[in-house]
Amino acid sequence: MINLNKHWATRSLVVEQKYIALIDCDCFFVSCERKLNPELNEKAVCVVSGDRGCVIARSPEAKKMGIPMGQPLFMAREQFPNCIYINANHYNYAKISDEVMSILKNLSPYVEVYSIDEAFVDLTGLAKLYKMNYYKLAQHIRKLILEKVNIPVSIGVSRTKALAKLASDKSKNMNTHVCIAGKQGITRLLKTTEIDEIWGVGRRLAPKLRGHGIYTAYDYVQKNDIWLKSRFGKNGLELKYELLGNLINKVSTEVALPKSISDTKSFPKFTSDLNYLKNELMVHIHAACRKLRKANCKCNTVGVILKTKDFNVLFSKVNLKHPTNFEFEISEYAFPELEKIYNSKILYRSVGIALENFNPCSNEQISLLDNNPKREKNENLGKSLDKLEAKFGRNIVRTGFTNKDVPYKQDFLGVNHKG
């Protein structure tokens, strides 16, 4: 047992036995594409960030071919022509992620969505409720997600979030895709985990730890507290006790505001047409605003990203007079920033938007000097756009920059009529 009063960093330890699971969707983007198109099953598939982008997800078959993560698409196509390359559709991935998370939230009241394809779930007590041990419960969750959403997942279960993450990583190489690290299995798990496999240990920190003779997670927990505190601070010490099975960071159901929201995509062809750039920028503004409204927050800072043909990145941002999550209010600030960094003599490969400095909508204070009726109409219009797209699909509503001289003249608000 740990003497909780002995060390300053362990005073906040919560001494209670928990069973924490990390549910991790396998090759999530590829799994989503296979869900939408079963003909891709058992084929080498890579999801790429765009026509001029890079590989951001690989199927097991693509990994066996040797395609590295992050490889530029043009190189991957030259070296691995037999692989299928698909442009990422993050809108579809987000919808499928919501389906997975909904199943988890129906099983447990304590679900922490860690990323689009990962979630921590507090399973404590659910074994008795469902009348099965935690291993069978994890298998049940995996089967449920596969049957209802058709997405395969790997599950690690242990005493803490750090250990659950390690167990989840190990489960990916198991036939059952489920790994339980109980009290007796923690030491074995630590001894078989390389230091750079630990959650939170990055590429920069791992060589430093190896320089001190720390090659595995087990080596790390053998270091005394004073040594860890002096070199890695409170977080480094808390990591040690999490790896030893002592709960420090509980599963949190609080939804944290994102630090930033960005949206960008490469053009089919290089261009220096300012009106084309504005139309494309408006598409990205709309996508970013949808994310803002989904997070129930507003931004105070707008930035415009412009990438040249030669991969030079230009960026300009501005603070808003009042927070907003409405497309046309943001475009009033974004277009002048675009014009600041635009040069008609340069060819560009992409444009994008970056929103920062968020406020929760629930905490917003309305000023008597604001044009509240207009803002209320804008907010209601934004919500209506989201409802239309949720019902009829993405891009059923188009928002764009209008210019009478543009050959593809487009209204500020247009509805795509299918059929």
JSON list of C-alpha atoms in Angstrom, two decimals, residues 104-275:
[
{"chain": "A", "resi": 104, "resn": "LEU", "atom": "CA", "xyz": [-21.40, 3.40, -24.61]},
{"chain": "A", "resi": 105, "resn": "LYS", "atom": "CA", "xyz": [-23.45, 6.11, -22.88]},
{"chain": "A", "resi": 106, "resn": "ASN", "atom": "CA", "xyz": [-26.45, 3.77, -22.79]},
{"chain": "A", "resi": 107, "resn": "LEU", "atom": "CA", "xyz": [-24.31, 1.18, -21.01]},
{"chain": "A", "resi": 108, "resn": "SER", "atom": "CA", "xyz": [-22.65, 3.45, -18.43]},
{"chain": "A", "resi": 109, "resn": "PRO", "atom": "CA", "xyz": [-23.36, 6.95, -17.08]},
{"chain": "A", "resi": 110, "resn": "TYR", "atom": "CA", "xyz": [-19.62, 7.61, -16.92]},
{"chain": "A", "resi": 111, "resn": "VAL", "atom": "CA", "xyz": [-18.21, 7.96, -20.44]},
{"chain": "A", "resi": 112, "resn": "GLU", "atom": "CA", "xyz": [-15.35, 10.28, -21.33]},
{"chain": "A", "resi": 113, "resn": "VAL", "atom": "CA", "xyz": [-15.07, 10.82, -25.09]},
{"chain": "A", "resi": 114, "resn": "TYR", "atom": "CA", "xyz": [-11.31, 11.12, -25.49]},
{"chain": "A", "resi": 115, "resn": "SER", "atom": "CA", "xyz": [-11.20, 11.48, -29.28]},
{"chain": "A", "resi": 116, "resn": "ILE", "atom": "CA", "xyz": [-13.31, 10.72, -32.34]},
{"chain": "A", "resi": 117, "resn": "ASP", "atom": "CA", "xyz": [-12.41, 7.02, -32.06]},
{"chain": "A", "resi": 118, "resn": "GLU", "atom": "CA", "xyz": [-11.63, 6.53, -28.35]},
{"chain": "A", "resi": 119, "resn": "ALA", "atom": "CA", "xyz": [-13.58, 6.70, -25.10]},
{"chain": "A", "resi": 120, "resn": "PHE", "atom": "CA", "xyz": [-12.90, 5.87, -21.47]},
{"chain": "A", "resi": 121, "resn": "VAL", "atom": "CA", "xyz": [-15.79, 4.10, -19.71]},
{"chain": "A", "resi": 122, "resn": "ASP", "atom": "CA", "xyz": [-16.12, 3.48, -15.97]},
{"chain": "A", "resi": 123, "resn": "LEU", "atom": "CA", "xyz": [-17.39, -0.10, -15.80]},
{"chain": "A", "resi": 124, "resn": "THR", "atom": "CA", "xyz": [-17.35, -0.30, -11.99]},
{"chain": "A", "resi": 125, "resn": "GLY", "atom": "CA", "xyz": [-20.40, -2.19, -10.78]},
{"chain": "A", "resi": 126, "resn": "LEU", "atom": "CA", "xyz": [-21.63, -3.09, -14.27]},
{"chain": "A", "resi": 127, "resn": "ALA", "atom": "CA", "xyz": [-20.37, -6.67, -13.94]},
{"chain": "A", "resi": 128, "resn": "LYS", "atom": "CA", "xyz": [-22.96, -7.30, -11.23]},
{"chain": "A", "resi": 129, "resn": "LEU", "atom": "CA", "xyz": [-25.64, -5.41, -13.14]},
{"chain": "A", "resi": 130, "resn": "TYR", "atom": "CA", "xyz": [-25.13, -7.44, -16.31]},
{"chain": "A", "resi": 131, "resn": "LYS", "atom": "CA", "xyz": [-24.27, -10.63, -14.37]},
{"chain": "A", "resi": 132, "resn": "MET", "atom": "CA", "xyz": [-20.97, -11.27, -16.14]},
{"chain": "A", "resi": 133, "resn": "ASN", "atom": "CA", "xyz": [-17.30, -10.71, -15.31]},
{"chain": "A", "resi": 134, "resn": "TYR", "atom": "CA", "xyz": [-15.41, -7.76, -16.78]},
{"chain": "A", "resi": 135, "resn": "TYR", "atom": "CA", "xyz": [-13.83, -9.82, -19.53]},
{"chain": "A", "resi": 136, "resn": "LYS", "atom": "CA", "xyz": [-17.22, -11.05, -20.75]},
{"chain": "A", "resi": 137, "resn": "LEU", "atom": "CA", "xyz": [-18.63, -7.55, -20.31]},
{"chain": "A", "resi": 138, "resn": "ALA", "atom": "CA", "xyz": [-15.91, -6.15, -22.58]},
{"chain": "A", "resi": 139, "resn": "GLN", "atom": "CA", "xyz": [-16.67, -8.87, -25.15]},
{"chain": "A", "resi": 140, "resn": "HIS", "atom": "CA", "xyz": [-20.35, -7.96, -24.89]},
{"chain": "A", "resi": 141, "resn": "ILE", "atom": "CA", "xyz": [-19.59, -4.27, -25.56]},
{"chain": "A", "resi": 142, "resn": "ARG", "atom": "CA", "xyz": [-17.43, -5.16, -28.55]},
{"chain": "A", "resi": 143, "resn": "LYS", "atom": "CA", "xyz": [-20.13, -7.43, -29.99]},
{"chain": "A", "resi": 144, "resn": "LEU", "atom": "CA", "xyz": [-22.81, -4.79, -29.42]},
{"chain": "A", "resi": 145, "resn": "ILE", "atom": "CA", "xyz": [-20.89, -2.08, -31.27]},
{"chain": "A", "resi": 146, "resn": "LEU", "atom": "CA", "xyz": [-20.05, -4.44, -34.12]},
{"chain": "A", "resi": 147, "resn": "GLU", "atom": "CA", "xyz": [-23.68, -5.55, -34.52]},
{"chain": "A", "resi": 148, "resn": "LYS", "atom": "CA", "xyz": [-25.31, -2.12, -34.23]},
{"chain": "A", "resi": 149, "resn": "VAL", "atom": "CA", "xyz": [-22.71, 0.14, -35.87]},
{"chain": "A", "resi": 150, "resn": "ASN", "atom": "CA", "xyz": [-20.56, -2.36, -37.80]},
{"chain": "A", "resi": 151, "resn": "ILE", "atom": "CA", "xyz": [-17.36, -0.87, -36.41]},
{"chain": "A", "resi": 152, "resn": "PRO", "atom": "CA", "xyz": [-14.72, -3.19, -34.84]},
{"chain": "A", "resi": 153, "resn": "VAL", "atom": "CA", "xyz": [-13.18, -2.04, -31.57]},
{"chain": "A", "resi": 154, "resn": "SER", "atom": "CA", "xyz": [-10.39, -3.10, -29.23]},
{"chain": "A", "resi": 155, "resn": "ILE", "atom": "CA", "xyz": [-10.93, -2.88, -25.47]},
{"chain": "A", "resi": 156, "resn": "GLY", "atom": "CA", "xyz": [-8.52, -2.66, -22.56]},
{"chain": "A", "resi": 157, "resn": "VAL", "atom": "CA", "xyz": [-9.74, -2.86, -18.96]},
{"chain": "A", "resi": 158, "resn": "SER", "atom": "CA", "xyz": [-7.73, -2.10, -15.83]},
{"chain": "A", "resi": 159, "resn": "ARG", "atom": "CA", "xyz": [-7.65, -0.07, -12.59]},
{"chain": "A", "resi": 160, "resn": "THR", "atom": "CA", "xyz": [-6.74, 3.33, -14.09]},
{"chain": "A", "resi": 161, "resn": "LYS", "atom": "CA", "xyz": [-6.99, 5.24, -17.35]},
{"chain": "A", "resi": 162, "resn": "ALA", "atom": "CA", "xyz": [-3.24, 4.93, -17.98]},
{"chain": "A", "resi": 163, "resn": "LEU", "atom": "CA", "xyz": [-3.35, 1.16, -17.54]},
{"chain": "A", "resi": 164, "resn": "ALA", "atom": "CA", "xyz": [-6.55, 0.84, -19.58]},
{"chain": "A", "resi": 165, "resn": "LYS", "atom": "CA", "xyz": [-4.77, 2.65, -22.44]},
{"chain": "A", "resi": 166, "resn": "LEU", "atom": "CA", "xyz": [-1.84, 0.21, -22.28]},
{"chain": "A", "resi": 167, "resn": "ALA", "atom": "CA", "xyz": [-4.22, -2.77, -22.14]},
{"chain": "A", "resi": 168, "resn": "SER", "atom": "CA", "xyz": [-6.14, -1.43, -25.14]},
{"chain": "A", "resi": 169, "resn": "ASP", "atom": "CA", "xyz": [-2.92, -1.16, -27.15]},
{"chain": "A", "resi": 170, "resn": "LYS", "atom": "CA", "xyz": [-2.07, -4.78, -26.28]},
{"chain": "A", "resi": 171, "resn": "SER", "atom": "CA", "xyz": [-5.59, -5.95, -27.18]},
{"chain": "A", "resi": 172, "resn": "LYS", "atom": "CA", "xyz": [-5.10, -4.93, -30.82]},
{"chain": "A", "resi": 173, "resn": "ASN", "atom": "CA", "xyz": [-2.69, -7.86, -31.27]},
{"chain": "A", "resi": 174, "resn": "MET", "atom": "CA", "xyz": [-5.01, -10.38, -29.59]},
{"chain": "A", "resi": 175, "resn": "ASN", "atom": "CA", "xyz": [-7.53, -12.58, -31.38]},
{"chain": "A", "resi": 176, "resn": "THR", "atom": "CA", "xyz": [-10.30, -11.49, -29.01]},
{"chain": "A", "resi": 177, "resn": "HIS", "atom": "CA", "xyz": [-9.33, -7.77, -29.15]},
{"chain": "A", "resi": 178, "resn": "VAL", "atom": "CA", "xyz": [-9.94, -7.65, -25.38]},
{"chain": "A", "resi": 179, "resn": "CYS", "atom": "CA", "xyz": [-7.23, -7.32, -22.74]},
{"chain": "A", "resi": 180, "resn": "ILE", "atom": "CA", "xyz": [-7.90, -7.30, -18.98]},
{"chain": "A", "resi": 181, "resn": "ALA", "atom": "CA", "xyz": [-5.06, -6.12, -16.71]},
{"chain": "A", "resi": 182, "resn": "GLY", "atom": "CA", "xyz": [-6.20, -6.99, -13.20]},
{"chain": "A", "resi": 183, "resn": "LYS", "atom": "CA", "xyz": [-4.22, -6.77, -9.98]},
{"chain": "A", "resi": 184, "resn": "GLN", "atom": "CA", "xyz": [-2.13, -9.80, -10.83]},
{"chain": "A", "resi": 185, "resn": "GLY", "atom": "CA", "xyz": [-1.53, -8.77, -14.43]},
{"chain": "A", "resi": 186, "resn": "ILE", "atom": "CA", "xyz": [-0.32, -5.19, -13.95]},
{"chain": "A", "resi": 187, "resn": "THR", "atom": "CA", "xyz": [3.33, -6.12, -13.37]},
{"chain": "A", "resi": 188, "resn": "ARG", "atom": "CA", "xyz": [3.38, -8.34, -16.47]},
{"chain": "A", "resi": 189, "resn": "LEU", "atom": "CA", "xyz": [1.80, -5.54, -18.50]},
{"chain": "A", "resi": 190, "resn": "LEU", "atom": "CA", "xyz": [4.38, -3.00, -17.32]},
{"chain": "A", "resi": 191, "resn": "LYS", "atom": "CA", "xyz": [7.30, -5.31, -18.08]},
{"chain": "A", "resi": 192, "resn": "THR", "atom": "CA", "xyz": [6.11, -5.89, -21.65]},
{"chain": "A", "resi": 193, "resn": "THR", "atom": "CA", "xyz": [5.46, -2.21, -22.41]},
{"chain": "A", "resi": 194, "resn": "GLU", "atom": "CA", "xyz": [8.24, -0.15, -23.99]},
{"chain": "A", "resi": 195, "resn": "ILE", "atom": "CA", "xyz": [8.70, 3.30, -22.51]},
{"chain": "A", "resi": 196, "resn": "ASP", "atom": "CA", "xyz": [7.54, 5.08, -25.68]},
{"chain": "A", "resi": 197, "resn": "GLU", "atom": "CA", "xyz": [4.28, 3.09, -25.61]},
{"chain": "A", "resi": 198, "resn": "ILE", "atom": "CA", "xyz": [3.15, 4.80, -22.40]},
{"chain": "A", "resi": 199, "resn": "TRP", "atom": "CA", "xyz": [0.29, 7.24, -22.79]},
{"chain": "A", "resi": 200, "resn": "GLY", "atom": "CA", "xyz": [1.74, 10.76, -22.60]},
{"chain": "A", "resi": 201, "resn": "VAL", "atom": "CA", "xyz": [5.37, 9.83, -23.28]},
{"chain": "A", "resi": 202, "resn": "GLY", "atom": "CA", "xyz": [6.26, 11.42, -26.61]},
{"chain": "A", "resi": 203, "resn": "ARG", "atom": "CA", "xyz": [9.15, 11.00, -29.00]},
{"chain": "A", "resi": 204, "resn": "ARG", "atom": "CA", "xyz": [11.15, 13.74, -27.30]},
{"chain": "A", "resi": 205, "resn": "LEU", "atom": "CA", "xyz": [10.76, 12.37, -23.78]},
{"chain": "A", "resi": 206, "resn": "ALA", "atom": "CA", "xyz": [11.40, 8.70, -24.58]},
{"chain": "A", "resi": 207, "resn": "PRO", "atom": "CA", "xyz": [15.11, 9.14, -25.52]},
{"chain": "A", "resi": 208, "resn": "LYS", "atom": "CA", "xyz": [15.63, 11.19, -22.36]},
{"chain": "A", "resi": 209, "resn": "LEU", "atom": "CA", "xyz": [14.13, 8.41, -20.24]},
{"chain": "A", "resi": 210, "resn": "ARG", "atom": "CA", "xyz": [16.24, 5.78, -21.98]},
{"chain": "A", "resi": 211, "resn": "GLY", "atom": "CA", "xyz": [19.27, 7.90, -21.15]},
{"chain": "A", "resi": 212, "resn": "HIS", "atom": "CA", "xyz": [18.43, 7.31, -17.50]},
{"chain": "A", "resi": 213, "resn": "GLY", "atom": "CA", "xyz": [18.14, 3.55, -18.03]},
{"chain": "A", "resi": 214, "resn": "ILE", "atom": "CA", "xyz": [14.34, 3.52, -18.29]},
{"chain": "A", "resi": 215, "resn": "TYR", "atom": "CA", "xyz": [13.38, 1.23, -21.16]},
{"chain": "A", "resi": 216, "resn": "THR", "atom": "CA", "xyz": [10.03, -0.15, -20.02]},
{"chain": "A", "resi": 217, "resn": "ALA", "atom": "CA", "xyz": [7.03, 1.01, -18.02]},
{"chain": "A", "resi": 218, "resn": "TYR", "atom": "CA", "xyz": [8.24, -1.29, -15.23]},
{"chain": "A", "resi": 219, "resn": "ASP", "atom": "CA", "xyz": [11.59, 0.51, -15.15]},
{"chain": "A", "resi": 220, "resn": "TYR", "atom": "CA", "xyz": [9.71, 3.81, -14.82]},
{"chain": "A", "resi": 221, "resn": "VAL", "atom": "CA", "xyz": [7.69, 2.80, -11.73]},
{"chain": "A", "resi": 222, "resn": "GLN", "atom": "CA", "xyz": [10.85, 1.55, -10.02]},
{"chain": "A", "resi": 223, "resn": "LYS", "atom": "CA", "xyz": [12.23, 5.10, -9.84]},
{"chain": "A", "resi": 224, "resn": "ASN", "atom": "CA", "xyz": [11.75, 6.82, -6.49]},
{"chain": "A", "resi": 225, "resn": "ASP", "atom": "CA", "xyz": [9.36, 9.71, -6.09]},
{"chain": "A", "resi": 226, "resn": "ILE", "atom": "CA", "xyz": [11.94, 12.38, -5.36]},
{"chain": "A", "resi": 227, "resn": "TRP", "atom": "CA", "xyz": [13.86, 11.54, -8.52]},
{"chain": "A", "resi": 228, "resn": "LEU", "atom": "CA", "xyz": [10.72, 11.61, -10.68]},
{"chain": "A", "resi": 229, "resn": "LYS", "atom": "CA", "xyz": [9.49, 14.84, -9.10]},
{"chain": "A", "resi": 230, "resn": "SER", "atom": "CA", "xyz": [12.76, 16.67, -9.67]},
{"chain": "A", "resi": 231, "resn": "ARG", "atom": "CA", "xyz": [12.88, 15.76, -13.36]},
{"chain": "A", "resi": 232, "resn": "PHE", "atom": "CA", "xyz": [9.28, 15.43, -14.53]},
{"chain": "A", "resi": 233, "resn": "GLY", "atom": "CA", "xyz": [7.22, 17.31, -11.96]},
{"chain": "A", "resi": 234, "resn": "LYS", "atom": "CA", "xyz": [3.80, 16.42, -10.59]},
{"chain": "A", "resi": 235, "resn": "ASN", "atom": "CA", "xyz": [2.53, 14.86, -13.81]},
{"chain": "A", "resi": 236, "resn": "GLY", "atom": "CA", "xyz": [5.49, 12.51, -14.01]},
{"chain": "A", "resi": 237, "resn": "LEU", "atom": "CA", "xyz": [4.91, 11.37, -10.45]},
{"chain": "A", "resi": 238, "resn": "GLU", "atom": "CA", "xyz": [1.18, 10.94, -10.92]},
{"chain": "A", "resi": 239, "resn": "LEU", "atom": "CA", "xyz": [1.86, 8.81, -13.99]},
{"chain": "A", "resi": 240, "resn": "LYS", "atom": "CA", "xyz": [3.92, 6.44, -11.83]},
{"chain": "A", "resi": 241, "resn": "TYR", "atom": "CA", "xyz": [1.03, 5.86, -9.43]},
{"chain": "A", "resi": 242, "resn": "GLU", "atom": "CA", "xyz": [-1.48, 5.50, -12.25]},
{"chain": "A", "resi": 243, "resn": "LEU", "atom": "CA", "xyz": [0.76, 2.78, -13.71]},
{"chain": "A", "resi": 244, "resn": "LEU", "atom": "CA", "xyz": [0.87, 1.11, -10.30]},
{"chain": "A", "resi": 245, "resn": "GLY", "atom": "CA", "xyz": [-2.93, 0.89, -10.31]},
{"chain": "A", "resi": 246, "resn": "ASN", "atom": "CA", "xyz": [-3.85, 3.83, -8.08]},
{"chain": "A", "resi": 247, "resn": "LEU", "atom": "CA", "xyz": [-6.69, 5.92, -9.45]},
{"chain": "A", "resi": 248, "resn": "ILE", "atom": "CA", "xyz": [-5.80, 9.61, -9.80]},
{"chain": "A", "resi": 249, "resn": "ASN", "atom": "CA", "xyz": [-7.70, 10.81, -12.85]},
{"chain": "A", "resi": 250, "resn": "LYS", "atom": "CA", "xyz": [-11.32, 9.72, -12.83]},
{"chain": "A", "resi": 251, "resn": "VAL", "atom": "CA", "xyz": [-13.41, 9.25, -15.94]},
{"chain": "A", "resi": 252, "resn": "SER", "atom": "CA", "xyz": [-14.84, 12.71, -16.56]},
{"chain": "A", "resi": 253, "resn": "THR", "atom": "CA", "xyz": [-18.21, 13.30, -18.21]},
{"chain": "A", "resi": 254, "resn": "GLU", "atom": "CA", "xyz": [-17.59, 17.03, -18.53]},
{"chain": "A", "resi": 255, "resn": "VAL", "atom": "CA", "xyz": [-17.29, 18.16, -22.14]},
{"chain": "A", "resi": 256, "resn": "ALA", "atom": "CA", "xyz": [-14.30, 20.47, -22.43]},
{"chain": "A", "resi": 257, "resn": "LEU", "atom": "CA", "xyz": [-14.35, 23.26, -24.97]},
{"chain": "A", "resi": 258, "resn": "PRO", "atom": "CA", "xyz": [-12.04, 22.61, -27.92]},
{"chain": "A", "resi": 259, "resn": "LYS", "atom": "CA", "xyz": [-8.88, 24.72, -28.01]},
{"chain": "A", "resi": 260, "resn": "SER", "atom": "CA", "xyz": [-9.40, 25.48, -31.67]},
{"chain": "A", "resi": 261, "resn": "ILE", "atom": "CA", "xyz": [-11.46, 24.41, -34.67]},
{"chain": "A", "resi": 262, "resn": "SER", "atom": "CA", "xyz": [-10.02, 24.44, -38.17]},
{"chain": "A", "resi": 263, "resn": "ASP", "atom": "CA", "xyz": [-11.19, 23.29, -41.57]},
{"chain": "A", "resi": 264, "resn": "THR", "atom": "CA", "xyz": [-9.20, 23.21, -44.81]},
{"chain": "A", "resi": 265, "resn": "LYS", "atom": "CA", "xyz": [-8.77, 21.14, -47.96]},
{"chain": "A", "resi": 266, "resn": "SER", "atom": "CA", "xyz": [-6.52, 21.17, -51.01]},
{"chain": "A", "resi": 267, "resn": "PHE", "atom": "CA", "xyz": [-7.93, 22.41, -54.33]},
{"chain": "A", "resi": 268, "resn": "PRO", "atom": "CA", "xyz": [-8.29, 20.06, -57.32]},
{"chain": "A", "resi": 269, "resn": "LYS", "atom": "CA", "xyz": [-6.07, 22.52, -59.24]},
{"chain": "A", "resi": 270, "resn": "PHE", "atom": "CA", "xyz": [-3.75, 25.35, -58.21]},
{"chain": "A", "resi": 271, "resn": "THR", "atom": "CA", "xyz": [-5.36, 28.78, -58.49]},
{"chain": "A", "resi": 272, "resn": "SER", "atom": "CA", "xyz": [-4.80, 32.47, -57.94]},
{"chain": "A", "resi": 273, "resn": "ASP", "atom": "CA", "xyz": [-8.49, 33.42, -58.41]},
{"chain": "A", "resi": 274, "resn": "LEU", "atom": "CA", "xyz": [-9.52, 35.48, -55.38]},
{"chain": "A", "resi": 275, "resn": "ASN", "atom": "CA", "xyz": [-13.23, 34.82, -55.90]}
]
